[in-house]
Short mmCIF file of C-alpha atoms and ligand atoms in Angstrom, two decimals:
data_model
loop_
_atom_site.label_atom_id
_atom_site.label_comp_id
_atom_site.label_asym_id
_atom_site.label_seq_id
_atom_site.Cartn_x
_atom_site.Cartn_y
_atom_site.Cartn_z
CA MET A 196 -15.90 -2.68 -4.63
CA LYS A 197 -13.20 -0.79 -6.53
CA LEU A 198 -11.07 0.96 -4.00
CA ILE A 199 -7.83 2.87 -3.51
CA LEU A 200 -6.10 2.95 -0.12
CA LEU A 201 -4.09 6.15 -0.01
CA GLY A 202 -1.58 7.19 2.61
CA PRO A 203 2.11 7.46 3.41
CA PRO A 204 4.41 4.46 3.84
CA GLY A 205 3.52 2.82 7.16
CA ALA A 206 -0.01 4.25 7.35
CA GLY A 207 -1.47 0.73 7.45
CA LYS A 208 -2.57 0.32 3.82
CA GLY A 209 -1.32 -3.25 3.51
CA THR A 210 -2.73 -4.23 6.91
CA GLN A 211 -6.17 -2.86 6.04
CA ALA A 212 -6.06 -4.17 2.45
CA LYS A 213 -5.56 -7.76 3.66
CA MET A 214 -8.60 -7.51 5.93
CA LEU A 215 -10.76 -6.00 3.17
CA MET A 216 -9.57 -8.66 0.74
CA ASP A 217 -10.77 -11.44 3.08
CA ARG A 218 -14.04 -9.67 3.78
CA PHE A 219 -15.03 -8.77 0.21
CA GLY A 220 -13.26 -11.56 -1.67
CA ILE A 221 -11.45 -9.14 -3.98
CA PRO A 222 -7.71 -8.96 -4.65
CA GLN A 223 -5.21 -6.57 -3.07
CA ILE A 224 -3.05 -5.01 -5.78
CA SER A 225 0.12 -3.81 -4.09
CA THR A 226 2.61 -2.38 -6.58
CA GLY A 227 5.28 -2.62 -3.85
CA ASP A 228 4.66 -6.38 -3.46
CA ILE A 229 4.65 -6.92 -7.24
CA LEU A 230 7.91 -4.97 -7.63
CA ARG A 231 9.59 -6.81 -4.71
CA ALA A 232 8.63 -10.16 -6.29
CA ALA A 233 10.13 -8.99 -9.61
CA VAL A 234 13.36 -7.94 -7.85
CA LYS A 235 13.53 -11.31 -6.07
CA ASP A 236 12.99 -13.20 -9.35
CA GLY A 237 15.58 -11.04 -11.14
CA THR A 238 13.21 -10.20 -14.01
CA PRO A 239 14.12 -7.30 -16.37
CA MET A 240 11.47 -5.17 -14.64
CA GLY A 241 12.92 -6.08 -11.23
CA LEU A 242 16.43 -5.15 -12.35
CA LYS A 243 15.14 -1.78 -13.57
CA ALA A 244 13.19 -1.10 -10.35
CA LYS A 245 15.74 -2.23 -7.74
CA SER A 246 17.96 0.87 -7.52
CA PHE A 247 14.95 3.19 -7.14
CA MET A 248 13.46 1.01 -4.41
CA ASP A 249 16.73 0.63 -2.49
CA ALA A 250 17.13 4.42 -2.46
CA GLY A 251 13.52 4.94 -1.31
CA GLY A 252 12.57 6.80 -4.49
CA LEU A 253 9.73 6.08 -6.87
CA VAL A 254 10.05 3.59 -9.71
CA PRO A 255 9.38 5.34 -13.07
CA ASP A 256 5.70 5.93 -13.79
CA GLU A 257 5.65 3.93 -17.05
CA VAL A 258 6.81 0.78 -15.23
CA VAL A 259 4.13 0.84 -12.51
CA VAL A 260 1.39 2.08 -14.84
CA GLY A 261 2.09 -0.93 -17.09
CA ILE A 262 1.97 -3.33 -14.12
CA VAL A 263 -1.42 -2.05 -12.94
CA ARG A 264 -2.93 -1.84 -16.44
CA GLU A 265 -2.17 -5.54 -16.98
CA ARG A 266 -3.20 -6.59 -13.48
CA LEU A 267 -6.63 -4.93 -13.73
CA GLN A 268 -7.45 -7.03 -16.79
CA LYS A 269 -7.15 -10.31 -14.87
CA ALA A 270 -10.36 -12.23 -14.19
CA ASP A 271 -10.09 -11.93 -10.40
CA CYS A 272 -10.61 -8.16 -10.67
CA ALA A 273 -14.09 -8.60 -12.15
CA LYS A 274 -15.82 -8.08 -8.77
CA GLY A 275 -13.44 -5.35 -7.67
CA PHE A 276 -9.96 -4.69 -6.29
CA ILE A 277 -8.06 -2.82 -3.60
CA LEU A 278 -5.18 -0.70 -4.90
CA ASP A 279 -2.46 -0.38 -2.25
CA GLY A 280 0.51 1.91 -2.97
CA PHE A 281 -0.80 2.96 -6.40
CA PRO A 282 -1.28 5.63 -7.67
CA ARG A 283 1.63 7.60 -6.19
CA THR A 284 1.82 10.50 -8.67
CA VAL A 285 -0.73 12.60 -10.53
CA LEU A 286 0.48 11.01 -13.78
CA GLN A 287 -0.28 7.54 -12.34
CA ALA A 288 -3.73 8.70 -11.20
CA ASP A 289 -4.50 10.03 -14.70
CA ALA A 290 -3.26 6.78 -16.24
CA LEU A 291 -5.45 4.77 -13.85
CA LYS A 292 -8.48 6.81 -14.89
CA GLU A 293 -7.76 5.96 -18.54
CA SER A 294 -7.21 2.26 -17.83
CA LEU A 295 -10.49 2.02 -15.93
CA LEU A 296 -12.36 3.94 -18.63
CA ALA A 297 -11.05 1.49 -21.24
CA LEU A 298 -12.33 -1.39 -19.09
CA GLY A 299 -15.71 0.30 -18.53
CA LYS A 300 -15.06 0.51 -14.79
CA ASP A 301 -15.18 3.29 -12.21
CA LEU A 302 -13.68 3.76 -8.77
CA ASP A 303 -16.11 3.49 -5.86
CA ALA A 304 -13.98 5.14 -3.19
CA VAL A 305 -10.57 6.38 -2.14
CA VAL A 306 -9.87 5.95 1.57
CA SER A 307 -6.95 7.94 2.95
CA LEU A 308 -5.25 6.93 6.19
CA ASP A 309 -3.78 9.83 8.16
CA VAL A 310 -0.85 9.12 10.51
CA ASP A 311 1.78 11.44 12.10
CA VAL A 312 5.33 11.31 10.76
CA GLU A 313 6.97 10.07 13.98
CA ALA A 314 4.36 7.31 14.33
CA LEU A 315 5.10 6.29 10.73
CA VAL A 316 8.81 5.99 11.49
CA GLU A 317 8.08 3.83 14.56
CA ARG A 318 5.71 1.62 12.56
CA LEU A 319 8.14 1.12 9.69
CA THR A 320 11.23 0.44 11.81
CA GLY A 321 9.23 -2.21 13.73
CA ARG A 322 7.54 -3.79 10.70
CA ARG A 323 8.26 -7.46 10.03
CA THR A 324 6.96 -9.60 7.17
CA CYS A 325 6.77 -13.38 6.81
CA ARG A 326 9.23 -14.62 4.20
CA ASP A 327 6.90 -17.45 3.18
CA CYS A 328 3.29 -16.16 3.27
CA GLY A 329 3.83 -12.39 3.34
CA ARG A 330 1.79 -11.78 6.50
CA GLY A 331 2.72 -8.53 8.21
CA PHE A 332 3.49 -7.97 11.90
CA HIS A 333 4.87 -5.24 14.13
CA VAL A 334 7.30 -5.97 16.96
CA LYS A 335 5.29 -3.76 19.34
CA PHE A 336 1.84 -3.06 17.85
CA ASP A 337 1.07 -6.46 16.30
CA PRO A 338 3.64 -8.92 17.66
CA PRO A 339 3.79 -12.58 16.63
CA LEU A 340 3.09 -15.24 19.29
CA VAL A 341 6.64 -16.56 18.93
CA SER A 342 9.31 -13.91 18.34
CA GLY A 343 10.61 -13.96 14.75
CA LYS A 344 8.10 -16.60 13.55
CA CYS A 345 4.87 -16.20 11.58
CA ASP A 346 1.66 -17.11 13.47
CA THR A 347 0.06 -18.40 10.26
CA CYS A 348 2.76 -20.59 8.72
CA GLY A 349 5.75 -20.57 11.08
CA GLY A 350 7.96 -18.88 8.46
CA ASP A 351 10.80 -16.54 9.41
CA LEU A 352 9.90 -12.88 9.86
CA LEU A 353 12.12 -10.48 7.92
CA GLN A 354 12.70 -6.75 7.96
CA ARG A 355 12.52 -4.98 4.58
CA ASP A 356 15.81 -3.43 3.38
CA ASP A 357 14.09 -0.07 2.85
CA ASP A 358 12.67 -0.03 6.41
CA GLN A 359 15.84 1.61 7.81
CA GLU A 360 15.35 5.02 9.38
CA LEU A 361 17.28 7.11 6.80
CA THR A 362 15.52 5.49 3.86
CA ILE A 363 12.19 5.74 5.68
CA ARG A 364 12.60 9.50 6.16
CA HIS A 365 13.42 9.89 2.47
CA ARG A 366 10.35 7.84 1.48
CA LEU A 367 8.20 10.07 3.66
CA GLU A 368 9.58 13.18 1.89
CA VAL A 369 8.87 11.58 -1.47
CA TYR A 370 5.31 10.92 -0.29
CA SER A 371 4.82 14.49 0.80
CA GLU A 372 6.18 15.91 -2.48
CA GLN A 373 4.84 13.51 -5.07
CA THR A 374 1.91 11.56 -3.60
CA SER A 375 0.14 13.84 -1.11
CA PRO A 376 -1.31 16.01 -3.95
CA LEU A 377 -3.53 13.00 -4.70
CA VAL A 378 -5.55 13.72 -1.55
CA ASP A 379 -6.90 16.91 -3.18
CA TYR A 380 -7.07 15.19 -6.57
CA TYR A 381 -9.52 12.59 -5.25
CA ARG A 382 -11.30 15.04 -2.94
CA SER A 383 -12.10 17.20 -5.97
CA ALA A 384 -13.40 14.10 -7.73
CA GLY A 385 -15.78 13.54 -4.78
CA LEU A 386 -14.25 10.13 -4.00
CA LEU A 387 -12.19 10.77 -0.87
CA THR A 388 -12.95 9.70 2.69
CA ALA A 389 -10.31 10.34 5.34
CA VAL A 390 -9.88 7.92 8.25
CA ASP A 391 -7.78 8.63 11.34
CA GLY A 392 -5.08 5.98 10.96
CA MET A 393 -3.53 6.74 14.37
CA GLN A 394 -6.02 4.44 16.12
CA GLU A 395 -5.62 0.72 16.81
CA ILE A 396 -5.70 -1.61 13.81
CA GLY A 397 -9.21 -2.95 14.62
CA VAL A 398 -10.66 0.53 15.17
CA VAL A 399 -9.21 1.74 11.87
CA GLN A 400 -10.74 -1.31 10.20
CA ASP A 401 -14.22 -0.51 11.63
CA GLN A 402 -13.99 3.08 10.43
CA VAL A 403 -12.80 2.09 6.96
CA LEU A 404 -15.75 -0.31 6.67
CA ARG A 405 -18.17 2.31 7.94
CA SER A 406 -16.85 4.87 5.45
CA LEU A 407 -17.33 2.37 2.61
CA GLN A 408 -20.89 1.60 3.66
CA ALA A 409 -21.68 5.31 3.92
CA GLY A 410 -20.30 5.98 0.42
P1 LIG B 674 1.71 0.42 4.57
O1 LIG B 674 1.21 -0.73 3.73
O2 LIG B 674 0.79 1.61 4.52
O3 LIG B 674 3.13 0.81 4.26
P2 LIG B 674 1.58 -1.52 6.76
O4 LIG B 674 0.16 -1.99 6.67
O5 LIG B 674 2.64 -2.42 6.27
O6 LIG B 674 1.71 -0.05 6.08
O7 LIG B 674 1.84 -1.13 8.29
C1 LIG B 674 3.14 -0.71 8.72
C2 LIG B 674 3.45 -1.30 10.08
O8 LIG B 674 2.59 -0.72 11.07
C3 LIG B 674 3.21 -2.82 10.17
O9 LIG B 674 4.22 -3.37 10.99
C4 LIG B 674 1.83 -2.95 10.82
O10 LIG B 674 1.74 -4.13 11.63
C5 LIG B 674 1.77 -1.71 11.69
N1 LIG B 674 0.43 -1.11 11.76
C6 LIG B 674 -0.53 -1.07 10.78
N2 LIG B 674 -1.64 -0.42 11.21
C7 LIG B 674 -1.36 -0.02 12.50
C8 LIG B 674 -2.11 0.71 13.49
N3 LIG B 674 -3.34 1.16 13.24
N4 LIG B 674 -1.50 0.92 14.68
C9 LIG B 674 -0.24 0.47 14.93
N5 LIG B 674 0.51 -0.22 14.04
C10 LIG B 674 -0.05 -0.46 12.83
P1 LIG B 675 5.59 -0.01 -0.75
O1 LIG B 675 5.64 -1.51 -0.58
O2 LIG B 675 4.26 0.48 -1.21
O3 LIG B 675 6.12 0.72 0.47
O4 LIG B 675 6.59 0.32 -1.94
C1 LIG B 675 7.98 0.02 -1.86
C2 LIG B 675 8.74 0.74 -2.96
O5 LIG B 675 8.29 0.28 -4.25
C3 LIG B 675 8.56 2.25 -3.02
O6 LIG B 675 9.42 2.95 -2.13
C4 LIG B 675 8.88 2.55 -4.49
O7 LIG B 675 10.27 2.50 -4.74
C5 LIG B 675 8.26 1.34 -5.20
N1 LIG B 675 6.84 1.58 -5.57
C6 LIG B 675 5.75 0.91 -5.10
N2 LIG B 675 4.63 1.40 -5.67
C7 LIG B 675 5.02 2.39 -6.50
C8 LIG B 675 4.33 3.30 -7.35
N3 LIG B 675 3.00 3.28 -7.47
N4 LIG B 675 5.06 4.20 -8.05
C9 LIG B 675 6.41 4.23 -7.98
N5 LIG B 675 7.13 3.42 -7.19
C10 LIG B 675 6.44 2.50 -6.44
#
């Protein structure tokens, strides 16, 4: 299964990707996670990406295209992969097409998650992530059993620096300007299925799975 999850920040891509990863035994490739790890480790790529991420803008195409090109060549992608947060521009989508062609692979599906802007803001301001294992929660929609602690490993739950309302609203504008054209891009390619992402996490999951089986 070679899949893209498309949708604005907060649509639930990471939440759904983790469930699909467990179910199909294929890796989630989140460019946001890879970039945050590079920033944390202070690598040259992380240093280059940090200012763009802090401001809620996009990291330059050549940086993320290079990350994904390398990642797709790893052995664990042989059975498939779930791209989460990539591509985000038409240039990235064209570059992905080339990378896959070079590897003799093809996308199976692009699932877009549709969520209203105000719901996205509420989801992102309430998002919390475990510092140790990366599991995601939401203070209202997916709360941990013990406030501030991860159900899986007991680690501290943190709020991302870019999940502040002003930065969130900027990220949503960037999505609408630079990433939303990809909906038509993949619809024209006959790969797109749209899922109503406003429903509960489990319902969205069922519909994503159903759309993959139908495809
Ligand atoms: P993305 O990866 O698209 O930015 P996430 O998967 O991190 O989004 O989800 C953003 C926040 O919204 C998280 O706190 C998550 O727990 C919560 N969330 C995800 N899906 C839903 C949903 N269907 N309903 C309510 N909250 C959700
Ligand atoms: P995310 O975790 O997907 O919300 O991404 C967090 C931030 O990482 C974004 O706001 C961008 O600054 C950067 N980023 C992640 N993926 C990409 C991408 N495909 N292209 C450009 N920037 C990206």
